[in-house]
Amino acid sequence: MMIYLDNAATTKPFDGVLRKMSELYEERFFNPSALYTPAYAVAKEIESARESICRFLGSGGTVYFTSCATESNTWVFSCGIKNKKGNIVISAGEHASVYENAHALIAKGYDVRIVNLSADGTVNQSDLMRKTDQNTTLVSVLHCNNETGAVNDIAALARSVKKVAPHALFHSDGVQALCKIPVRCADAGIDLYSVSAHKIGGVKGVGALWVRNGIRLAPMLLGGGQEKGERSGTENTAGIIGFAEAIRLFSQTDANAVADMRHAVRRTLLATDNVLINESENNSPYILSASISGIRSEILQRKLAERGIFIGLGSACSSRLKKNRILSAMGRSMSYIEGSIRISFGAQNSPIEIPAVCTALQEEIAALRT
C-alpha cells in the first residue's frame, strides 16, 4: 500500500476533477475563442469557473488564469513594477518563484529589501516595517510557508504596510493557503494573490492570479487577447474548469481530521531525541516540518519510500539544492538542516495510514542513528 505524504509538492487529482476534464477533452474540446455555438458554450463554462473562484476568494476582484503560480508570481514582478524610483520588499521566506524574481530585479538595479524571518518561520513584522517606507511600490509576503506551514497574518501585515505606503501593491503567494487557510482577499487588504490547482486536487498546468478591482498589470503575454487582453494564449479549458471543481471538492475536507493526523505524527517525532519541529503558533495543519539531528534526510526519505511511504524534504522546487534557505533564515544549525523533512497531508489521506507512518519513522530514524 502506498502512503503519499508529499501533498505540498503536488496532490493526486480528485476523481471528480478527472471525470469533468475527460468529458471536456473527449466531447467539448472546442477552442473557446471560436464563434460557433459549442465553442461559445465552453467559453461560458470558463467564465463560470472564474466567477466561482472569485466568489471563493471574496468579492472585489477578478481572477486571471495562468499556467501555474510561478507564472502568476512572475507576472507580478515583471509587470507590476512601474519604475526603479521606488523600492520592493519581500520576505526571506518566499517561494523560489518570488525570491528569484526579486533577485533578478536586484541585478537590474532595483532597490529590493529582504525582510527577516522570526524563529518560528513567520515574517518579522518589526523588520517589515523598518524596510517599508513611503517609496515602497510592491510588498510580497507568502501567506503560508511551503516548507514549514507557518501562516502569516496577511491582513495585519497588509494594514501595516498600507499605513506607511498607501500606494504600494500588496501581493501574497497563496498557493499553500488556498482552501486551507481562510482568506477574503479584498477584505484582507491584498491587491494580488497567486494560487495553483495541483496543490488542491486539480491538475498541473493551471494557476491563477487574483487582482483587486481597479488594478491593471501590464500584460505579460500578448497575442489573441484572451483573459480580457491580460494574458493571451489559448485557454487551458479543461484545467480551468477542473480547477474550480477541485476547489469545490477540497473545501469539503475535514480539516480537524487532517490536524489530528499531523498531531499524531508530530507527537511521535517529539518523542524522539534531538528533533525540532519547525512551526509557528498559527501553523497549517497540512504541513509538518521536522529537523532531525544525526541523520541525512535524503537517506531517511529513501528508506521510507522502500516501505511505500513518500515524504518531502522541503520545497519540491528546491529539492536538488544543498542548502535550505528557509530553515537557515529561521536560525537552524546545519546539523539539523541536514536532517530536515517535510510531511504534508492532503484531502485523500486517511487516519488509518498514520500508525504505519509513525512506526516507520521511529524505526528508520533509530536505524540511521545506529
Coordinates of C-alpha atoms in Angstrom, one line a residue:
M1 CA 0.0 0.0 0.0
M2 CA 1.3 3.4 -0.9
I3 CA 1.1 6.2 1.7
Y4 CA 1.6 9.6 0.0
L5 CA 2.6 12.4 2.3
D6 CA 4.1 14.9 0.0
N7 CA 1.0 16.8 -0.8
A8 CA 2.7 20.2 -0.5
A9 CA 4.6 19.2 -3.7
T10 CA 1.6 18.1 -5.6
T11 CA -1.7 16.2 -4.9
K12 CA -3.4 13.4 -6.6
P13 CA -6.2 14.8 -8.7
F14 CA -9.7 14.2 -7.5
D15 CA -11.7 11.6 -9.5
G16 CA -14.4 14.2 -9.9
V17 CA -11.9 16.6 -11.5
L18 CA -10.6 14.0 -13.9
R19 CA -14.1 13.0 -14.9
K20 CA -15.1 16.6 -15.6
M21 CA -11.9 17.2 -17.6
S22 CA -12.2 13.9 -19.5
E23 CA -15.6 15.0 -20.8
L24 CA -14.1 18.3 -22.0
Y25 CA -11.3 16.6 -23.8
E26 CA -13.5 13.9 -25.4
E27 CA -16.7 15.8 -26.2
R28 CA -16.3 19.6 -25.7
F29 CA -12.8 20.1 -27.0
F30 CA -13.6 23.3 -28.8
N31 CA -11.5 26.4 -28.8
P32 CA -13.4 28.9 -26.6
S33 CA -12.4 31.8 -28.9
A34 CA -14.3 30.3 -31.8
L35 CA -17.6 31.8 -32.7
Y36 CA -19.9 28.8 -33.2
T37 CA -22.3 27.7 -30.6
P38 CA -20.4 24.7 -28.9
A39 CA -17.3 26.9 -28.6
Y40 CA -19.3 29.7 -27.1
A41 CA -20.7 27.3 -24.5
V42 CA -17.2 26.3 -23.5
A43 CA -16.3 30.0 -23.1
K44 CA -19.3 30.4 -20.8
E45 CA -18.0 27.5 -18.7
I46 CA -14.6 29.2 -18.3
E47 CA -16.4 32.3 -17.1
S48 CA -18.5 30.3 -14.7
A49 CA -15.3 28.8 -13.3
R50 CA -13.8 32.3 -13.0
E51 CA -16.8 33.5 -11.1
S52 CA -16.8 30.5 -8.8
I53 CA -13.1 31.0 -7.9
C54 CA -13.7 34.8 -7.5
R55 CA -16.5 34.1 -5.0
F56 CA -14.3 31.7 -3.1
L57 CA -11.6 34.4 -2.7
G58 CA -14.0 37.1 -2.0
S59 CA -15.7 40.0 -3.8
G60 CA -13.8 43.0 -5.0
G61 CA -11.5 41.4 -7.6
T62 CA -11.2 39.1 -10.6
V63 CA -9.2 36.1 -11.5
Y64 CA -6.9 35.7 -14.5
F65 CA -5.9 32.2 -15.4
T66 CA -2.2 31.3 -15.9
S67 CA -0.2 28.1 -16.4
C68 CA 0.9 27.9 -12.8
A69 CA 1.6 30.0 -9.7
T70 CA 5.2 30.6 -10.8
E71 CA 3.8 32.4 -13.8
S72 CA 1.4 34.3 -11.6
N73 CA 4.2 35.4 -9.4
T74 CA 6.5 36.2 -12.3
W75 CA 3.7 38.3 -13.8
V76 CA 3.5 40.4 -10.7
F77 CA 7.3 41.0 -10.6
S78 CA 7.6 41.5 -14.4
C79 CA 4.6 43.8 -14.9
G80 CA 3.6 45.2 -11.6
I81 CA 6.6 47.4 -11.0
K82 CA 6.4 50.8 -12.8
N83 CA 10.0 52.1 -12.4
K84 CA 13.2 52.0 -10.4
K85 CA 12.4 55.0 -8.3
G86 CA 10.6 53.1 -5.6
N87 CA 11.7 50.1 -3.6
I88 CA 10.4 46.5 -3.4
V89 CA 10.0 44.5 -0.2
I90 CA 9.8 40.7 0.1
S91 CA 10.3 38.3 3.0
A92 CA 13.2 35.8 3.3
G93 CA 10.7 33.0 3.4
E94 CA 9.2 33.5 -0.1
H95 CA 8.8 30.6 -2.6
A96 CA 11.6 30.5 -5.1
S97 CA 9.4 32.0 -7.8
V98 CA 9.2 35.2 -5.8
Y99 CA 12.7 35.1 -4.3
E100 CA 14.4 34.6 -7.7
N101 CA 12.3 37.1 -9.5
A102 CA 13.2 39.7 -6.8
H103 CA 16.9 38.9 -7.1
A104 CA 16.6 39.3 -10.9
L105 CA 15.4 42.8 -10.2
I106 CA 18.4 43.4 -7.9
A107 CA 20.6 42.5 -10.8
K108 CA 18.8 45.2 -12.9
G109 CA 19.5 47.9 -10.3
Y110 CA 16.2 47.9 -8.4
D111 CA 16.1 48.5 -4.6
V112 CA 14.9 45.2 -3.2
R113 CA 14.7 44.8 0.5
I114 CA 14.6 41.3 2.2
V115 CA 12.7 41.0 5.5
N116 CA 14.0 38.7 8.1
L117 CA 12.0 35.7 9.4
S118 CA 11.3 35.2 13.1
A119 CA 12.5 31.9 14.7
D120 CA 9.1 30.3 14.1
G121 CA 9.2 31.0 10.3
T122 CA 6.8 33.8 10.1
V123 CA 7.7 37.2 8.8
N124 CA 9.3 39.5 11.3
Q125 CA 6.7 42.3 11.4
S126 CA 9.1 44.8 13.0
D127 CA 11.7 44.3 10.3
L128 CA 9.0 44.5 7.6
M129 CA 8.0 47.9 8.9
R130 CA 11.7 49.1 9.1
K131 CA 12.2 48.2 5.5
T132 CA 8.9 49.6 4.2
D133 CA 8.6 53.4 3.6
Q134 CA 6.6 55.9 1.6
N135 CA 8.6 55.0 -1.5
T136 CA 7.7 51.3 -1.4
T137 CA 5.9 50.2 -4.5
L138 CA 5.4 46.5 -4.0
V139 CA 5.4 44.2 -1.0
S140 CA 5.2 40.4 -1.4
V141 CA 4.6 38.2 1.7
L142 CA 3.8 34.5 1.5
H143 CA 0.5 33.6 3.1
C144 CA 1.5 30.1 4.2
N145 CA 5.1 28.9 4.0
N146 CA 5.5 26.0 1.6
E147 CA 8.3 24.4 3.7
T148 CA 7.1 24.8 7.3
G149 CA 3.4 25.7 7.1
A150 CA 4.0 28.8 9.1
V151 CA 1.0 31.1 8.5
N152 CA 1.5 34.9 8.2
D153 CA -1.3 37.2 9.4
I154 CA -1.7 38.7 5.9
A155 CA -4.5 41.1 6.9
A156 CA -2.5 42.6 9.7
L157 CA 0.7 42.9 7.6
A158 CA -1.2 44.5 4.7
R159 CA -2.8 47.0 7.0
S160 CA 0.6 48.0 8.5
V161 CA 2.1 48.3 5.1
K162 CA -0.7 50.5 3.7
K163 CA -0.4 52.9 6.6
V164 CA 3.2 53.7 5.6
A165 CA 2.9 53.1 1.9
P166 CA -0.7 53.6 0.8
H167 CA 0.0 53.4 -2.9
A168 CA 2.1 50.2 -2.6
L169 CA 0.7 47.0 -4.1
F170 CA 0.5 44.1 -1.6
H171 CA 1.0 40.7 -3.2
S172 CA 0.8 37.3 -1.5
D173 CA 1.6 33.9 -2.7
G174 CA -1.4 31.9 -1.5
V175 CA -0.5 28.5 -3.0
Q176 CA -0.3 26.6 0.2
A177 CA -3.1 28.5 1.8
L178 CA -5.8 28.0 -0.8
C179 CA -8.8 26.0 0.7
K180 CA -6.7 25.5 3.9
I181 CA -6.4 29.0 5.4
P182 CA -9.5 31.2 5.1
V183 CA -9.0 34.4 3.2
R184 CA -11.1 37.1 1.6
C185 CA -8.5 38.9 -0.4
A186 CA -10.1 42.4 -0.7
D187 CA -11.1 42.4 3.0
A188 CA -7.6 41.5 4.0
G189 CA -6.1 44.4 2.1
I190 CA -4.5 42.1 -0.6
D191 CA -4.1 43.5 -4.1
L192 CA -2.7 40.5 -5.8
Y193 CA -3.0 36.8 -4.8
S194 CA -1.4 33.8 -6.6
V195 CA -2.9 30.3 -6.5
S196 CA -2.4 26.9 -8.1
A197 CA -4.7 24.0 -9.0
H198 CA -2.4 21.0 -8.5
K199 CA -1.9 21.6 -4.7
I200 CA -5.6 21.0 -4.0
G201 CA -6.6 18.1 -6.2
G202 CA -6.6 19.8 -9.5
V203 CA -4.1 19.1 -12.3
K204 CA -0.7 20.6 -13.1
G205 CA -0.5 23.3 -15.7
V206 CA -3.1 25.7 -14.4
G207 CA -2.9 28.6 -11.9
A208 CA -4.4 32.0 -11.4
L209 CA -3.8 35.5 -10.2
W210 CA -6.5 37.3 -8.3
V211 CA -6.3 41.0 -9.0
R212 CA -8.2 43.6 -7.0
N213 CA -10.7 45.7 -9.0
G214 CA -9.1 48.9 -10.2
I215 CA -5.6 47.5 -10.5
R216 CA -4.1 47.0 -14.0
L217 CA -1.0 45.0 -14.6
A218 CA 0.7 45.2 -18.0
P219 CA 0.0 42.0 -20.0
M220 CA 2.9 39.6 -19.8
L221 CA 1.8 37.6 -22.9
L222 CA 0.5 39.4 -26.0
G223 CA -1.4 37.8 -28.8
G224 CA -5.1 36.9 -29.3
G225 CA -6.5 38.9 -26.4
Q226 CA -7.7 36.0 -24.2
E227 CA -8.3 36.7 -20.5
K228 CA -9.6 40.1 -21.3
G229 CA -6.4 41.0 -23.0
E230 CA -4.4 40.5 -19.8
R231 CA -2.9 37.1 -20.6
S232 CA -3.1 36.0 -24.3
G233 CA -2.9 32.4 -25.3
T234 CA -5.5 29.6 -25.9
E235 CA -7.0 28.8 -22.5
N236 CA -6.4 25.5 -20.8
T237 CA -10.2 24.9 -20.8
A238 CA -10.2 21.5 -19.1
G239 CA -7.7 22.6 -16.5
I240 CA -9.5 25.8 -15.6
I241 CA -12.9 24.1 -15.2
G242 CA -11.2 21.3 -13.3
F243 CA -9.6 24.0 -11.0
A244 CA -13.0 25.3 -10.0
E245 CA -14.2 21.7 -9.3
A246 CA -11.1 21.0 -7.2
I247 CA -11.8 24.0 -5.0
R248 CA -15.3 22.8 -4.5
L249 CA -14.2 19.3 -3.6
F250 CA -11.3 20.2 -1.4
S251 CA -13.5 22.6 0.5
Q252 CA -15.3 19.5 1.8
T253 CA -12.2 18.2 3.5
D254 CA -12.4 17.6 7.3
A255 CA -9.7 20.0 8.5
N256 CA -10.0 18.6 12.0
A257 CA -9.2 15.1 10.8
V258 CA -6.1 16.4 9.0
A259 CA -5.0 18.3 12.1
D260 CA -5.4 15.1 14.1
M261 CA -3.1 13.2 11.7
R262 CA -0.5 15.9 11.8
H263 CA -0.6 15.9 15.6
A264 CA -0.1 12.1 15.8
V265 CA 3.0 12.2 13.6
R266 CA 4.3 15.3 15.5
R267 CA 3.9 13.6 18.8
T268 CA 5.9 10.6 17.5
L269 CA 8.7 12.9 16.3
L270 CA 8.8 14.9 19.5
A271 CA 9.2 11.6 21.4
T272 CA 12.4 11.1 19.5
D273 CA 15.6 12.7 20.9
N274 CA 17.1 15.7 19.1
V275 CA 14.2 16.5 16.9
L276 CA 13.0 20.1 16.3
I277 CA 9.6 20.9 14.9
N278 CA 9.7 23.9 12.6
E279 CA 6.3 25.5 13.1
S280 CA 4.6 28.7 14.2
E281 CA 1.8 29.1 16.8
N282 CA -0.6 29.5 13.9
N283 CA 0.5 26.7 11.5
S284 CA -1.1 25.0 8.6
P285 CA -2.5 21.6 9.7
Y286 CA -1.5 20.3 6.3
I287 CA 2.3 20.7 6.7
L288 CA 4.7 19.2 9.3
S289 CA 8.3 20.2 9.1
A290 CA 10.9 18.5 11.4
S291 CA 14.6 18.8 11.7
I292 CA 16.3 15.6 13.0
S293 CA 19.8 15.8 14.2
G294 CA 22.2 12.9 13.4
I295 CA 20.7 11.7 10.1
R296 CA 20.7 12.7 6.4
S297 CA 17.2 13.5 5.3
E298 CA 17.6 12.1 1.8
I299 CA 18.5 8.7 3.2
L300 CA 15.5 8.7 5.5
Q301 CA 13.3 9.6 2.6
R302 CA 14.7 6.7 0.5
K303 CA 14.2 4.2 3.4
L304 CA 10.6 5.3 3.9
A305 CA 10.0 5.1 0.2
E306 CA 11.2 1.5 0.2
R307 CA 8.3 0.9 2.7
G308 CA 5.8 2.6 0.4
I309 CA 5.8 5.9 2.4
F310 CA 6.5 9.1 0.4
I311 CA 7.5 12.3 2.2
G312 CA 9.3 15.5 1.1
L313 CA 12.5 17.2 2.1
G314 CA 11.2 20.8 1.7
S315 CA 10.2 22.8 -1.3
A316 CA 9.9 20.4 -4.3
C317 CA 11.2 23.3 -6.5
S318 CA 14.4 23.4 -4.4
S319 CA 14.8 19.8 -3.6
R320 CA 18.1 19.4 -5.5
L321 CA 19.7 22.3 -3.7
K322 CA 22.2 21.5 -0.9
K323 CA 21.2 24.5 1.3
N324 CA 17.8 25.2 2.9
R325 CA 17.2 28.9 2.7
I326 CA 14.1 28.9 4.8
L327 CA 15.5 26.9 7.8
S328 CA 18.7 28.9 7.6
A329 CA 16.7 32.1 7.9
M330 CA 15.0 30.7 10.9
G331 CA 18.3 30.1 12.6
R332 CA 18.5 26.3 12.3
S333 CA 22.0 24.9 12.6
M334 CA 23.4 22.8 9.7
S335 CA 23.3 19.6 11.8
Y336 CA 19.6 19.9 12.0
I337 CA 19.1 21.3 8.5
E338 CA 20.8 18.2 7.0
G339 CA 18.1 16.0 8.7
S340 CA 15.0 18.1 7.8
I341 CA 11.9 16.5 6.3
R342 CA 8.5 17.8 5.3
I343 CA 5.4 15.6 5.8
S344 CA 2.4 17.2 4.1
F345 CA -1.1 15.9 4.3
G346 CA -3.9 16.1 1.8
A347 CA -7.6 15.6 1.4
Q348 CA -7.1 12.0 0.4
N349 CA -5.1 10.9 3.4
S350 CA -6.7 8.7 6.0
P351 CA -6.2 8.3 9.7
I352 CA -5.7 4.5 9.2
E353 CA -2.4 5.3 7.4
I354 CA -0.8 7.1 10.4
P355 CA 0.2 4.3 12.7
A356 CA 2.3 2.7 9.9
V357 CA 3.9 6.1 9.3
C358 CA 4.8 6.7 12.9
T359 CA 6.2 3.2 13.3
A360 CA 8.3 3.6 10.2
L361 CA 9.7 6.9 11.3
Q362 CA 10.7 5.6 14.7
E363 CA 12.4 2.5 13.2
E364 CA 14.2 4.2 10.4
I365 CA 15.5 7.1 12.4
A366 CA 16.8 4.8 15.1
A367 CA 18.4 2.6 12.4
L368 CA 20.1 5.6 10.7
R369 CA 21.5 6.9 14.0
T370 CA 22.8 3.4 14.9

